Structures are given as C-alpha cells and as structure tokens.
Amino acid sequence: MLPEESTPTTVDQVQNLILESADFEDFLNELARFSAHQMAGDGDDALCGITLLRERKAVTIGWSSDVAREVDEIQYSLAQGPCLTAAKEEREVLVPDLLEENRWGPDYASAVASYGLRSVLSLPFNLEGEAKAALNLYSEAPYKFNERATDRARGYTREVSQALRLAVRFAVHKDSANNLRAAMESRTIIDIAVGVVMAQSRCSQEDAVRILTEASSNRNIKLRDIAKSLVDSVGGAGTLTHFQEPVYRQDQSQAG
C-alpha cells in the first residue's frame, strides 16, 4: 500500500516559489499572486501588493496585478494610507468599506474606490529589523475581510514572514537588489504629475494631489491614467517606467 502524499504547507509552497523564481523581483511578484489566491476565498479573487519600507522610502516590491501596484502607489503619493500605517506602526489595518472611510482624508478613499475596489486589509510582516513591510489585500466587495478572513490572513503573514525576510536580506547584502533599489529611488508617474501640477498652478503638494484626485473622480478615470496623460502632454514623448530603457532616435534633420 502506497503512503498517502501529504498536502504541501504554505511554507513549503513559498520555498518552492523561491527555488523556481528567476530572480528576486520574479519571486516577489509570484508571492503576491500566491498571496492573492490564498486570501481570495469564496470562489472570487483578491488583489495583493507587498509594501517595503526601507531608508524612509516606500515601494511596492511585489504585486498580483497592475491595479494592485497602482492603488498602493496612491498611498505613497499621499504619504498616508492603510498599508503605510500597517508597515510603519506594525499593526493590522482594516478598511471595511472605502465609501465609508475617512481616516486618511477623502482623497485616498475616493482614489482607490475609483478602481472599483471597496475593502482593504493591510497586515505587517515581521522582518526583525531588516526593514518594514506589509501585505496589502484589496477586494471589490465591501466588508470582504471579516473576522474569519482576517484570521486566515494573519496566520498567512506569520508563515511567510521568514521567507520574505530571507529574500530581502539576500537581495540587499548580496547586491542583487538593483531592481529594488532603482524602484525605490524612482518617482512614480503620479509623483511626477503632482510636481507638474505644483509647478503649473503654483500650489502645495497637498493641493496638487487634491486636484489630480478630483479630476480622476470627476472623469471616472484611474488616477494613474490621469497622471500619465498629464505627464505625456508636458513631456511630449511619454515617460519611462521603472525598468524601461530609453530609446534614442536619429534626429530627423540628419535623416536622408
């Protein structure tokens, strides 16, 4: 009689992600997708981003989808929000319904809700001094993260904290975190747009953020898309993302 195969634990599955991933960035994105799948439940999906705080800078180092990364970046532009609170203060932060949320002012809630999202749960990872990080879960359903879901997420973050801590330590101390450091040093498209508005309107950063979020809400367009449109209109040829290489074109006056 053949022995029954044991079901792999969460730790086993995360360790497999480390072994199968091509590099540090690939592992973090796979971890975010795995986390979203683990936390979804009830047959639907959730979005997940992983925020890292290091040297007073915040960056999303892993994301399950572009939307997860973009809504994380909204908080960095505002310098406040549930994932930043969770990481900085190392405590859980629950947003049952964004339409009823005002802890971080109306700009944050309205900007994230414009993506069709309604509830948020952010939980800190225990990185033991290496840095601070948080797992950010988003759902289109209000009150998605009930007590049972929160307990599951709490246990999950405890299980994967060691793997994330080892990955961050390896990347930093072995100088294989070039992509991570570049991302932390780069300004997001939203940050650039805020600077453009400040320059054009001669207003404060807070007023510039409000102008952009109001434009996003009034036009029913994602904040990142509004920001990109503004920056493109100023730069003419678009803006490079974190990992794009510039393309140099021959001057037309020299062509032919």
Short mmCIF file of C-alpha atoms in Angstrom, two decimals, residues 127-242:
data_model
loop_
_atom_site.label_atom_id
_atom_site.label_comp_id
_atom_site.label_asym_id
_atom_site.label_seq_id
_atom_site.Cartn_x
_atom_site.Cartn_y
_atom_site.Cartn_z
CA LEU A 127 11.16 41.24 9.22
CA GLU A 128 13.03 41.57 12.54
CA GLY A 129 14.84 44.83 11.83
CA GLU A 130 15.82 44.22 8.21
CA ALA A 131 13.11 46.63 7.05
CA LYS A 132 9.39 47.06 7.49
CA ALA A 133 6.82 45.57 5.16
CA ALA A 134 3.10 44.96 4.83
CA LEU A 135 0.79 42.70 2.89
CA ASN A 136 -2.00 44.70 1.24
CA LEU A 137 -5.20 42.95 0.21
CA TYR A 138 -7.93 44.61 -1.84
CA SER A 139 -11.40 43.43 -2.81
CA GLU A 140 -14.24 44.74 -4.93
CA ALA A 141 -16.67 43.59 -2.24
CA PRO A 142 -17.41 45.76 0.83
CA TYR A 143 -16.83 44.05 4.19
CA LYS A 144 -14.91 41.31 2.40
CA PHE A 145 -12.34 40.81 5.13
CA ASN A 146 -14.45 39.55 8.01
CA GLU A 147 -13.08 38.02 11.20
CA ARG A 148 -12.51 34.64 9.58
CA ALA A 149 -10.70 36.12 6.56
CA THR A 150 -8.59 38.35 8.81
CA ASP A 151 -7.57 35.41 10.99
CA ARG A 152 -6.53 33.49 7.87
CA ALA A 153 -4.53 36.47 6.58
CA ARG A 154 -2.90 36.96 9.98
CA GLY A 155 -1.73 33.35 10.09
CA TYR A 156 -0.55 33.54 6.49
CA THR A 157 1.67 36.60 7.06
CA ARG A 158 3.27 34.87 10.04
CA GLU A 159 4.05 31.84 7.90
CA VAL A 160 5.64 33.73 5.02
CA SER A 161 7.46 36.42 7.03
CA GLN A 162 10.62 34.34 7.35
CA ALA A 163 10.77 33.64 3.61
CA LEU A 164 10.30 37.33 2.82
CA ARG A 165 12.89 38.32 5.44
CA LEU A 166 15.46 35.95 3.93
CA ALA A 167 14.69 37.15 0.42
CA VAL A 168 15.11 40.82 1.39
CA ARG A 169 18.34 40.09 3.29
CA PHE A 170 19.79 38.13 0.39
CA ALA A 171 18.88 40.84 -2.11
CA VAL A 172 20.34 43.67 -0.03
CA HIS A 173 23.53 42.04 1.23
CA LYS A 174 24.41 40.20 -1.99
CA ASP A 175 23.89 43.30 -4.15
CA SER A 176 21.23 41.50 -6.18
CA ALA A 177 18.58 44.12 -5.37
CA ASN A 178 19.40 46.50 -8.22
CA ASN A 179 15.83 46.49 -9.48
CA LEU A 180 14.50 47.03 -5.97
CA ARG A 181 16.78 49.97 -5.24
CA ALA A 182 16.06 51.51 -8.63
CA ALA A 183 12.35 51.26 -7.97
CA MET A 184 12.71 52.86 -4.54
CA GLU A 185 14.76 55.73 -5.99
CA SER A 186 12.45 56.29 -8.93
CA ARG A 187 9.49 58.59 -8.68
CA THR A 188 6.19 57.13 -9.74
CA ILE A 189 4.22 58.63 -12.59
CA ILE A 190 1.79 60.02 -10.01
CA ASP A 191 4.62 61.77 -8.14
CA ILE A 192 5.79 63.38 -11.38
CA ALA A 193 2.26 64.54 -12.19
CA VAL A 194 1.94 66.07 -8.73
CA GLY A 195 5.12 68.03 -9.39
CA VAL A 196 3.77 69.22 -12.74
CA VAL A 197 0.56 70.46 -11.13
CA MET A 198 2.51 72.21 -8.37
CA ALA A 199 4.65 73.99 -10.95
CA GLN A 200 1.78 74.94 -13.23
CA SER A 201 -0.66 76.01 -10.51
CA ARG A 202 1.94 77.22 -8.00
CA CYS A 203 0.22 75.27 -5.27
CA SER A 204 1.22 72.97 -2.41
CA GLN A 205 1.73 69.22 -2.77
CA GLU A 206 -1.50 68.59 -0.87
CA ASP A 207 -3.45 70.87 -3.23
CA ALA A 208 -1.84 69.23 -6.27
CA VAL A 209 -2.85 65.76 -5.06
CA ARG A 210 -6.39 67.00 -4.47
CA ILE A 211 -6.57 68.47 -7.99
CA LEU A 212 -5.49 65.17 -9.53
CA THR A 213 -7.81 63.02 -7.42
CA GLU A 214 -10.75 65.32 -8.13
CA ALA A 215 -10.01 65.10 -11.87
CA SER A 216 -9.84 61.31 -11.56
CA SER A 217 -13.17 61.19 -9.71
CA ASN A 218 -14.98 63.67 -11.95
CA ARG A 219 -13.86 61.99 -15.17
CA ASN A 220 -14.18 58.46 -13.77
CA ILE A 221 -10.60 57.75 -14.91
CA LYS A 222 -7.96 55.98 -12.84
CA LEU A 223 -5.60 58.33 -11.04
CA ARG A 224 -2.54 56.77 -12.69
CA ASP A 225 -4.08 57.26 -16.15
CA ILE A 226 -4.84 60.90 -15.36
CA ALA A 227 -1.25 61.35 -14.16
CA LYS A 228 0.24 59.66 -17.23
CA SER A 229 -1.90 61.76 -19.57
CA LEU A 230 -0.73 64.94 -17.86
CA VAL A 231 2.94 63.97 -17.88
CA ASP A 232 2.77 62.85 -21.53
CA SER A 233 1.19 66.16 -22.52
CA VAL A 234 4.09 68.01 -20.91
CA GLY A 235 6.92 65.73 -22.00
CA GLY A 236 5.59 65.07 -25.47
CA ALA A 237 7.19 61.65 -25.87
CA GLY A 238 5.96 59.92 -22.75
CA THR A 239 7.67 58.94 -19.51
CA LEU A 240 9.89 55.96 -18.81
CA THR A 241 8.63 53.42 -16.30
CA HIS A 242 10.94 51.98 -13.63
#
